[in-house]
mmCIF file of C-alpha atoms in Angstrom:
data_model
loop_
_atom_site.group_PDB
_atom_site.id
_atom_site.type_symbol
_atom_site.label_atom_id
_atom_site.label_comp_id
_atom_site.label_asym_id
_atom_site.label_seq_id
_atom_site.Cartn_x
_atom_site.Cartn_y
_atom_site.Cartn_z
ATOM 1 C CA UNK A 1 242.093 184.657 65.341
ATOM 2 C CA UNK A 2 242.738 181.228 63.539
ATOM 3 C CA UNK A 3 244.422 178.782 65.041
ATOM 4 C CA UNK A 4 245.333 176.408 62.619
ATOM 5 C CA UNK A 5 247.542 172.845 63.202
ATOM 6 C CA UNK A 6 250.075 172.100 60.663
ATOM 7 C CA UNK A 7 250.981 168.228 60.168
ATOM 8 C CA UNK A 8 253.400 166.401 62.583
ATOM 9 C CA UNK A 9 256.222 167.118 65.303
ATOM 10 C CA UNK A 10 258.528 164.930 64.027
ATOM 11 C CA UNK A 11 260.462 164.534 66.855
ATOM 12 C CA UNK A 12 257.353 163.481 69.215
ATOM 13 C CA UNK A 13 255.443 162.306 66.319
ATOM 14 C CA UNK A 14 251.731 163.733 67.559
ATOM 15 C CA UNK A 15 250.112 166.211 65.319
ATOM 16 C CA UNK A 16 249.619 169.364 65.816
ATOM 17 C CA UNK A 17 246.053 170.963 65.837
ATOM 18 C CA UNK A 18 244.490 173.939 64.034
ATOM 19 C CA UNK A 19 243.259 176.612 65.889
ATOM 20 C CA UNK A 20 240.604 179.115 64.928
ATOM 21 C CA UNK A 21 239.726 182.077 67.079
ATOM 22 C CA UNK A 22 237.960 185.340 66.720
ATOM 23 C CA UNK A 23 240.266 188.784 65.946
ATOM 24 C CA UNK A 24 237.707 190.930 68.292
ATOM 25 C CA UNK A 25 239.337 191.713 71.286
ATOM 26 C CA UNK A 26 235.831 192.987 72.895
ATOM 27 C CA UNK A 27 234.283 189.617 72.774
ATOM 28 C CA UNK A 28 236.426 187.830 75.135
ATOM 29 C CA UNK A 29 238.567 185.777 72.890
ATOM 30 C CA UNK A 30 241.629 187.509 74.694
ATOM 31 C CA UNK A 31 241.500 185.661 77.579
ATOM 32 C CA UNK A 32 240.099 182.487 75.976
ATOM 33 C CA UNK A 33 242.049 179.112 75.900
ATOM 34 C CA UNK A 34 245.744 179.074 74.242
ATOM 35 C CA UNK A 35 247.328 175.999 74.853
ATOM 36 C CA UNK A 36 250.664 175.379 75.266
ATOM 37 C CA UNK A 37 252.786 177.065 72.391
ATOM 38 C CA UNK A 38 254.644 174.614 70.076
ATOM 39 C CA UNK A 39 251.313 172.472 69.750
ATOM 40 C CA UNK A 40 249.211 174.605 68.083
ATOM 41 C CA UNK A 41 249.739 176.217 64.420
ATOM 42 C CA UNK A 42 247.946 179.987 64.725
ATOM 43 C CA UNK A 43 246.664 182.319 62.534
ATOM 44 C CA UNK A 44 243.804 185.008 62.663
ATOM 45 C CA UNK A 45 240.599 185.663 61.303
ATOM 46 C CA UNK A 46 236.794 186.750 61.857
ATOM 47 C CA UNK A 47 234.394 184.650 63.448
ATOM 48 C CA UNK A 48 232.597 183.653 60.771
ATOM 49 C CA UNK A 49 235.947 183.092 58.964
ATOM 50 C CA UNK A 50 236.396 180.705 61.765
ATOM 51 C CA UNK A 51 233.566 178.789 61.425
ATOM 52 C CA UNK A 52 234.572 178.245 57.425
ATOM 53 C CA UNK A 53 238.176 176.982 58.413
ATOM 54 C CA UNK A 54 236.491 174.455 60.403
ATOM 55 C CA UNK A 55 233.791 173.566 58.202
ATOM 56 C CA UNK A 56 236.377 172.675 55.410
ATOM 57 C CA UNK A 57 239.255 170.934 58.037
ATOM 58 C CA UNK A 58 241.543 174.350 58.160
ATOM 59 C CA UNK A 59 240.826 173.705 61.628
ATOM 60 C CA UNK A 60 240.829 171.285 63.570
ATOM 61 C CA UNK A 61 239.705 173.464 66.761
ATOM 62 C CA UNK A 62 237.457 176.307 66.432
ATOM 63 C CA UNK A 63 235.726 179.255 68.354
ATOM 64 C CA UNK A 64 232.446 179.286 66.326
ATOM 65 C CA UNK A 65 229.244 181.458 66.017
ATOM 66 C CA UNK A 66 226.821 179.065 68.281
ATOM 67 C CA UNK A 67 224.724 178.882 65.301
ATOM 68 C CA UNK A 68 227.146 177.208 63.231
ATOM 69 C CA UNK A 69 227.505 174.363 65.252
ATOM 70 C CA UNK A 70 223.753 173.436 63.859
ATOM 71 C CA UNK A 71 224.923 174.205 59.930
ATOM 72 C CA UNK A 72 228.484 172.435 60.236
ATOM 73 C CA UNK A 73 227.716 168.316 60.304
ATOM 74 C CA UNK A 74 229.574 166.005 63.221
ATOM 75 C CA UNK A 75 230.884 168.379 65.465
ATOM 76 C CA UNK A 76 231.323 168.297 69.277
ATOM 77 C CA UNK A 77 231.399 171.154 71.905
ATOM 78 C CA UNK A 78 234.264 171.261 73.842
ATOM 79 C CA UNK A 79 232.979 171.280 77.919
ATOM 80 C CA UNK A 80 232.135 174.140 79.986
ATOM 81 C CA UNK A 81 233.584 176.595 77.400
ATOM 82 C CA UNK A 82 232.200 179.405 75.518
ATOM 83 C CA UNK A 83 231.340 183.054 75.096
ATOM 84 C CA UNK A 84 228.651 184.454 76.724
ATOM 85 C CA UNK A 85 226.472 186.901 78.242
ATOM 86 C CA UNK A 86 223.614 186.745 81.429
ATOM 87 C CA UNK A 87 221.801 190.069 80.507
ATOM 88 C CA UNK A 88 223.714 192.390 78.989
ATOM 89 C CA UNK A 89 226.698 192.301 76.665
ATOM 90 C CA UNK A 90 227.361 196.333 75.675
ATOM 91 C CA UNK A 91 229.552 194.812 72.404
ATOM 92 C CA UNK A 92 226.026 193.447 70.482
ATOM 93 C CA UNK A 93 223.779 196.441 68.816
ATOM 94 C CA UNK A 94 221.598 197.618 67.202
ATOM 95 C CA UNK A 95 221.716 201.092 66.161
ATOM 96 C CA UNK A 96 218.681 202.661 64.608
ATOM 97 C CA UNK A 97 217.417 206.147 62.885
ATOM 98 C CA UNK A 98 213.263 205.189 64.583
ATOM 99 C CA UNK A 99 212.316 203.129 67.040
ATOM 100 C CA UNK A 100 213.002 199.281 66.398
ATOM 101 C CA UNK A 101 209.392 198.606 65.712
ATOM 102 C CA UNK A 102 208.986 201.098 63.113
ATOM 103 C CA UNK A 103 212.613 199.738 61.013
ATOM 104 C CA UNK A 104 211.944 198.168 57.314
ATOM 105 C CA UNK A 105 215.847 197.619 56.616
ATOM 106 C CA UNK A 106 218.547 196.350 58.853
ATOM 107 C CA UNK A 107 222.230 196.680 57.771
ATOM 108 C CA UNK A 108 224.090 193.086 59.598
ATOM 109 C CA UNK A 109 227.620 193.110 59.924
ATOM 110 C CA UNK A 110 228.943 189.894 58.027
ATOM 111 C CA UNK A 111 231.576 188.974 59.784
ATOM 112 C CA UNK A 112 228.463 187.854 63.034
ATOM 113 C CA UNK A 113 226.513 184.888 62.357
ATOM 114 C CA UNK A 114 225.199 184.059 65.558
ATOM 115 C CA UNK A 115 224.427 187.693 66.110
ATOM 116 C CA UNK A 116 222.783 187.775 62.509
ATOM 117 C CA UNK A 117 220.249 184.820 63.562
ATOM 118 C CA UNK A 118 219.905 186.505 66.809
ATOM 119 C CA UNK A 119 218.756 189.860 65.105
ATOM 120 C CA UNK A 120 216.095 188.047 63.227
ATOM 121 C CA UNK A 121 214.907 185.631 66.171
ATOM 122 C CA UNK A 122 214.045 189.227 67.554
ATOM 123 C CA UNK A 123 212.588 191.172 65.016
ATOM 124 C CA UNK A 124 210.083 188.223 64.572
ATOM 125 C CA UNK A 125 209.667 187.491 68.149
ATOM 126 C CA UNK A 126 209.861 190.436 70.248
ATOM 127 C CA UNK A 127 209.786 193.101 68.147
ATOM 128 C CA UNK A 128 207.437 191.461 65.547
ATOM 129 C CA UNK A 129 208.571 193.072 62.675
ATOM 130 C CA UNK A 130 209.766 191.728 59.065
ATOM 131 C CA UNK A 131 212.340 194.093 57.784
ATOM 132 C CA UNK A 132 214.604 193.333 54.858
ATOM 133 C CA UNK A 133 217.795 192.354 55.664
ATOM 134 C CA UNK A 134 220.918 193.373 53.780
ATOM 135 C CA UNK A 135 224.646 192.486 54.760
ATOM 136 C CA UNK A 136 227.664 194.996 55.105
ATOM 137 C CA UNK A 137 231.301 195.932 56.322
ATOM 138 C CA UNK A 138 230.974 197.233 59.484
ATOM 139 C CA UNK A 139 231.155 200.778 58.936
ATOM 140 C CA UNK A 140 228.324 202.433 60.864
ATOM 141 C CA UNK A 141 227.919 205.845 59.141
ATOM 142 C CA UNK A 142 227.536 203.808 55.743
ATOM 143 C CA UNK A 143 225.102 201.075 56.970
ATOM 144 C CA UNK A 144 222.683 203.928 58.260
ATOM 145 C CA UNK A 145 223.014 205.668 54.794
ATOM 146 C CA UNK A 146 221.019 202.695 53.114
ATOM 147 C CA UNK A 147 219.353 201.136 56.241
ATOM 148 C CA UNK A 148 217.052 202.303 58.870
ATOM 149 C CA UNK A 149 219.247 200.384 61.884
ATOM 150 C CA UNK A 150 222.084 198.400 61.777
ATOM 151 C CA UNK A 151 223.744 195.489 63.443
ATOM 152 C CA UNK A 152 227.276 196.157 65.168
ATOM 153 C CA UNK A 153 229.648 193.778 66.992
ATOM 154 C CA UNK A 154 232.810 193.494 68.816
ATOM 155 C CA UNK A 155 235.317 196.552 69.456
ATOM 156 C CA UNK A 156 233.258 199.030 67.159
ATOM 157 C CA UNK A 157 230.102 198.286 69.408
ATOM 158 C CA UNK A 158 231.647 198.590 72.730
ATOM 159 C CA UNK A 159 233.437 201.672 71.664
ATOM 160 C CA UNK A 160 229.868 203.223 70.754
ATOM 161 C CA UNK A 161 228.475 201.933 73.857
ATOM 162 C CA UNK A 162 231.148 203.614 75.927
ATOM 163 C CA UNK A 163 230.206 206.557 74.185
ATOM 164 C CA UNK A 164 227.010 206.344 74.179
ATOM 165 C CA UNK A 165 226.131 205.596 77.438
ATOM 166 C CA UNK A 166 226.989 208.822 78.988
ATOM 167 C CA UNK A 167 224.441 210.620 76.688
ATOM 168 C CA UNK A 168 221.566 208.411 77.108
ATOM 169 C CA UNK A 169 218.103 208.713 78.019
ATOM 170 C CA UNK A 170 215.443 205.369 78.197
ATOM 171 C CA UNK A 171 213.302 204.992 75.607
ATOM 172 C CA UNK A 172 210.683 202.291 74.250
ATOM 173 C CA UNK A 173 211.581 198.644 74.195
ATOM 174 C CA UNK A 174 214.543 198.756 76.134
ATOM 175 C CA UNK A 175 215.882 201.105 73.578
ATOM 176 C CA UNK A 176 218.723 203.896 74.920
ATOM 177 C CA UNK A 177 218.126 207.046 72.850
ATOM 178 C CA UNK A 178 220.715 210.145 72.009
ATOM 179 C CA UNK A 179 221.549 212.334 69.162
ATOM 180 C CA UNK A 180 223.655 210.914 66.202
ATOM 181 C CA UNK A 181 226.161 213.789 67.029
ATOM 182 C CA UNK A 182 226.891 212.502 70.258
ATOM 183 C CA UNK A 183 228.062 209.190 69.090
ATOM 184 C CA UNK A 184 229.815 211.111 65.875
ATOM 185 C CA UNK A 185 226.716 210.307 63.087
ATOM 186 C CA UNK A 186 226.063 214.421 62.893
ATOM 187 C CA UNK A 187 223.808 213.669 59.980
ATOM 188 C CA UNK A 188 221.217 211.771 62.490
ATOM 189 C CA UNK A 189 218.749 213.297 64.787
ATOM 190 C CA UNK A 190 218.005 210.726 66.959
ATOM 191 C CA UNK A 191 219.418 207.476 67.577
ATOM 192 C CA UNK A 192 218.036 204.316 69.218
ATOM 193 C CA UNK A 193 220.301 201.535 70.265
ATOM 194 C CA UNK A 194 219.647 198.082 71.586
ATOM 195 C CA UNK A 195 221.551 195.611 73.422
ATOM 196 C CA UNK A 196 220.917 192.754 71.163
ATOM 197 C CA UNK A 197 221.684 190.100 74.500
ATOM 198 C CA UNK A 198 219.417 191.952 76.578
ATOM 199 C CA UNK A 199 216.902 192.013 74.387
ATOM 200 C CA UNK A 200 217.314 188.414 73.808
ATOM 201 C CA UNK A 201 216.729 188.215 77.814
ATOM 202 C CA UNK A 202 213.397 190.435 77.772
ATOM 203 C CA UNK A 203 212.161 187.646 75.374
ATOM 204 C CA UNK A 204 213.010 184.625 77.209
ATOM 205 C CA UNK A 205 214.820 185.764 80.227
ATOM 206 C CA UNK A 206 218.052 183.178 79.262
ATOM 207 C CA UNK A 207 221.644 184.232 78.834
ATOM 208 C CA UNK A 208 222.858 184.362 74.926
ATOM 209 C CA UNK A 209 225.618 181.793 74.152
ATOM 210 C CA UNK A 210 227.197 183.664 71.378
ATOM 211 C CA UNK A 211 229.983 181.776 70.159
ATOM 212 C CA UNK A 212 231.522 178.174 71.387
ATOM 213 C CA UNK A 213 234.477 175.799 71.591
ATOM 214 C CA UNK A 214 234.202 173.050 68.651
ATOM 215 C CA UNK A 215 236.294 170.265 66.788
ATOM 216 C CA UNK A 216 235.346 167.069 65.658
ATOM 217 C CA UNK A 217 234.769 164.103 67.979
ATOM 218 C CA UNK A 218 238.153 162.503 67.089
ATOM 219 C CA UNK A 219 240.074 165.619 68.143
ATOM 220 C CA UNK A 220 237.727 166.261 70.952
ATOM 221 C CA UNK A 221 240.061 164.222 73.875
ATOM 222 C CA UNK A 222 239.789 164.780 77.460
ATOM 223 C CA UNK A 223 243.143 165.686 77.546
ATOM 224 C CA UNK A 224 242.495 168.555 74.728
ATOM 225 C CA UNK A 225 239.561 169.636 76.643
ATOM 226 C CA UNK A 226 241.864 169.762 79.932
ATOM 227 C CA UNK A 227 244.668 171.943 78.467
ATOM 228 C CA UNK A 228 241.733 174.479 77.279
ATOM 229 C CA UNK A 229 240.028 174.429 80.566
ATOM 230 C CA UNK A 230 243.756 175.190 82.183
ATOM 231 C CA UNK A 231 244.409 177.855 79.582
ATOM 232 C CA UNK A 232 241.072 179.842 79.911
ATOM 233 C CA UNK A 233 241.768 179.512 83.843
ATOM 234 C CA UNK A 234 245.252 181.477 82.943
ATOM 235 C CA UNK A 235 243.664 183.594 81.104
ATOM 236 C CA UNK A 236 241.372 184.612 83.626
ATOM 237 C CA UNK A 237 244.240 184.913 86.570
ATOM 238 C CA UNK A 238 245.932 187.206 84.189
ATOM 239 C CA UNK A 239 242.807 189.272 83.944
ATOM 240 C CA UNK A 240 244.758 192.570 85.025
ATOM 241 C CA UNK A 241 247.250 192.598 82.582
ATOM 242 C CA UNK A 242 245.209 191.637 79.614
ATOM 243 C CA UNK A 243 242.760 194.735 80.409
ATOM 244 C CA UNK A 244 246.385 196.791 80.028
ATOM 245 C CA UNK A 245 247.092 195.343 76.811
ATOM 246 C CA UNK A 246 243.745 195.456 74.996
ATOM 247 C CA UNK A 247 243.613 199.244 76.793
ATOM 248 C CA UNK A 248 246.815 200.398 74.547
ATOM 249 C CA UNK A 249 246.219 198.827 71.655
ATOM 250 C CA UNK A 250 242.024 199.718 71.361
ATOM 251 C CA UNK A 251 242.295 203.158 73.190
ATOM 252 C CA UNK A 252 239.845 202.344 75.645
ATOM 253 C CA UNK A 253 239.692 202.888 79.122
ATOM 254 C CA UNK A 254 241.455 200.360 81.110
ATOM 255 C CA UNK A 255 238.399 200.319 83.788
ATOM 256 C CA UNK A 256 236.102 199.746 81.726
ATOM 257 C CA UNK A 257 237.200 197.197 79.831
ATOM 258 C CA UNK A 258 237.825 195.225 83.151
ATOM 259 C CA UNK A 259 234.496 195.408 83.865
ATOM 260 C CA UNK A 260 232.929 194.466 80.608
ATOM 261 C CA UNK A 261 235.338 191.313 80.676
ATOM 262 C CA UNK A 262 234.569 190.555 84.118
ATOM 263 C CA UNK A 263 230.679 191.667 84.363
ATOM 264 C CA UNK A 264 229.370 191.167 80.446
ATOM 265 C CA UNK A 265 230.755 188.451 79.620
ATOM 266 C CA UNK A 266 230.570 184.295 80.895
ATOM 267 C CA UNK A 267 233.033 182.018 79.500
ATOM 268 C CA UNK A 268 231.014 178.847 80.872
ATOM 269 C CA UNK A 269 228.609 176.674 79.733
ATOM 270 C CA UNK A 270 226.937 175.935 82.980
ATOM 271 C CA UNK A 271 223.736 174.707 82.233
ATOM 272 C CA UNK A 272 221.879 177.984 82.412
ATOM 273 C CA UNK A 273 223.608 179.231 79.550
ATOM 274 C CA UNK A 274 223.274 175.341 77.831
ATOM 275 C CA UNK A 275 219.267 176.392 78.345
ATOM 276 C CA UNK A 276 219.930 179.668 76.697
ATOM 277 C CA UNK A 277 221.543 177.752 73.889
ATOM 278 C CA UNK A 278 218.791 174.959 73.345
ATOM 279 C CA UNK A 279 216.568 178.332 73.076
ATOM 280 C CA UNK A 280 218.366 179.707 70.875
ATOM 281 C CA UNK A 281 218.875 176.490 68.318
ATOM 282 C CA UNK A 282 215.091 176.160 68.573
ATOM 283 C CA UNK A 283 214.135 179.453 67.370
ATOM 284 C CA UNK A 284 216.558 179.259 64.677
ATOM 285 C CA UNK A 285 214.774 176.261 63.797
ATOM 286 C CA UNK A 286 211.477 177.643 64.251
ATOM 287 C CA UNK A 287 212.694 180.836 61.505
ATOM 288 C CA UNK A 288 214.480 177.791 58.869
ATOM 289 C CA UNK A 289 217.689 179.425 59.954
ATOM 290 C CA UNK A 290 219.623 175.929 60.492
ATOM 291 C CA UNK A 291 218.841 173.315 57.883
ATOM 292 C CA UNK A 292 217.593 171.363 61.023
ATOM 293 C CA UNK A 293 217.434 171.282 64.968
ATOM 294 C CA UNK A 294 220.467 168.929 65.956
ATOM 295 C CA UNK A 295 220.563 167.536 69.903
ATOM 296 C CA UNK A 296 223.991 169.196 71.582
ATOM 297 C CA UNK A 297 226.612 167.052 71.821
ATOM 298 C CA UNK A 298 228.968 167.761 74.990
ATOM 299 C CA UNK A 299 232.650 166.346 74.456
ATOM 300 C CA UNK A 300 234.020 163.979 77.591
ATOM 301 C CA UNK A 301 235.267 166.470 80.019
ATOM 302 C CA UNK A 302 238.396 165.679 81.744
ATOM 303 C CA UNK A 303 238.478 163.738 84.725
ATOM 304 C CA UNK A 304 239.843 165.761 87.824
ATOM 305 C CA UNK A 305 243.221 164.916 89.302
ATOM 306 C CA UNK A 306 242.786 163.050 92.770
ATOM 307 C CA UNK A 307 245.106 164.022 95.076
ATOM 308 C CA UNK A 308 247.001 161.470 97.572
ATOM 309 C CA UNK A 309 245.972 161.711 101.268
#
């Protein structure tokens, strides 16, 4: 989802910002910071979408893939915010006709950056592998028809997980194996699907910072990183009712969308998952993924309201 900010209130004479946000519901950006209505101009893309609006001053706040904040210059991450995952993240996969080791093509959805840089971190680091890489619409059936394993993110993922896991049997690597017809891909014998965060965590055993809070140091205020703390603590006490929502409108049971928002995914940065991150940027690195290894800059956080004895 974009959230964009248009020019001026004229009557208060402050602008308003530009918001960008990502249109999956499974990755968390429902209950993500919305400030106050009336200050923020909105409209609604993909994440890498949101990245762009940033990158060109659409936005003047965005949700980004973490790996764009080491492509985009003079940028500033907005305190104790992000999306994330400790272990597991069900919404992230890869979905293979072999074993991972034995794939020569991988299919990435384009709309994933971060989990595009994450997918080849992997295949050259745990799974040691070089396949060729392609990009493509998310549309499973038609990434396996020209790849041997795809890349899959967001509400299509979790709804194969779902799926999935009441099929599955371990295999290698961490993978979770079950027929293609079990997951609707009739045409498959036998697939093999990887949580891309956990397999992040079997290589270095830190979370996966997938996507973060960013704007440019001007707009980066205390106060703007206050009213986005306050709104993602909303979001959270509303927890309940947002599981309703996104239940009716993705067709997903209500339970189990509670618990993948409340089990798979962080929306700190505490500093494990700032350890994950610095992981993460150096690998990219490492792989000439990011043009070159920036430090992260933090953006003043706000300073706590005393209260009178």
């Amino acid at each position: 989802m974009l959230y964009s900010i248009s020019a001026r209130d004229d009557r208060e004479q402050t602008p308003h910002l530009r918001r960008a946000v990502s249109q999956h519901r499974a990755t968390g950006s429902r209950i993500h910071p919305r400030p106050a209505a009336g200050q923020y101009d909105l409209s609604f893309t993909v994440p890498s979408q949101c990245a762009e609006a940033l990158r060109t001053g659409a936005a003047d706040v965005a949700i980004i893939p973490a790996i764009e904040y080491q492509r985009i210059p003079n940028l500033v991450i907005l305190p104790d915010l992000s999306i994330a995952s400790k272990e597991r993240v069900r919404s992230l996969l890869i979905v293979s006709k072999l074993p991972i080791r034995e794939a020569r093509s991988i299919a990435l959805d384009a709309s994933s950056r971060s989990t595009q840089a994450l997918t080849k971190i992997l295949c050259d680091a745990r799974w040691l592998i070089s396949p060729e890489f392609s990009e493509s619409a998310p549309e499973l059936s038609q990434m396996l028809a020209t790849a041997d394993a795809a890349m899959l993110i967001g509400d299509p993922a979790l709804r194969l997980a779902l799926a999935a896991e009441q099929h599955v049997t371990p295999g290698r690597d961490g993978a979770l194996v079950c027929t293609g017809a079990q997951i609707g891909l009739p045409q498959i014998p036998t697939v093999h699907i990887y949580d891309v965060v956990h397999e992040w965590w079997q290589l270095t055993e830190r979370p996966a910072v997938l996507a973060v809070w960013a704007a440019r140091p001007e707009i980066a205020t205390p106060e703007l990183a206050a009213e986005f703390s306050a709104s993602l603590a909303y979001g959270l006490a509303h927890l309940p009712e947002i599981c309703a929502d996104a239940s009716r409108e993705l067709d997903l049971p209500e339970k189990e969308l509670s618990l993948y928002l409340r089990t798979n995914i962080d929306y700190s940065l505490d500093s494990e998952n700032l350890r994950g991150l610095n992981e993460y940027f150096a690998h990219a690195a490492r792989l000439n993924l990011v043009p070159q290894l920036n430090p992260i800059s933090i953006a003043t956080a706000p300073i706590p309201n005393k209260r009178s004895a």
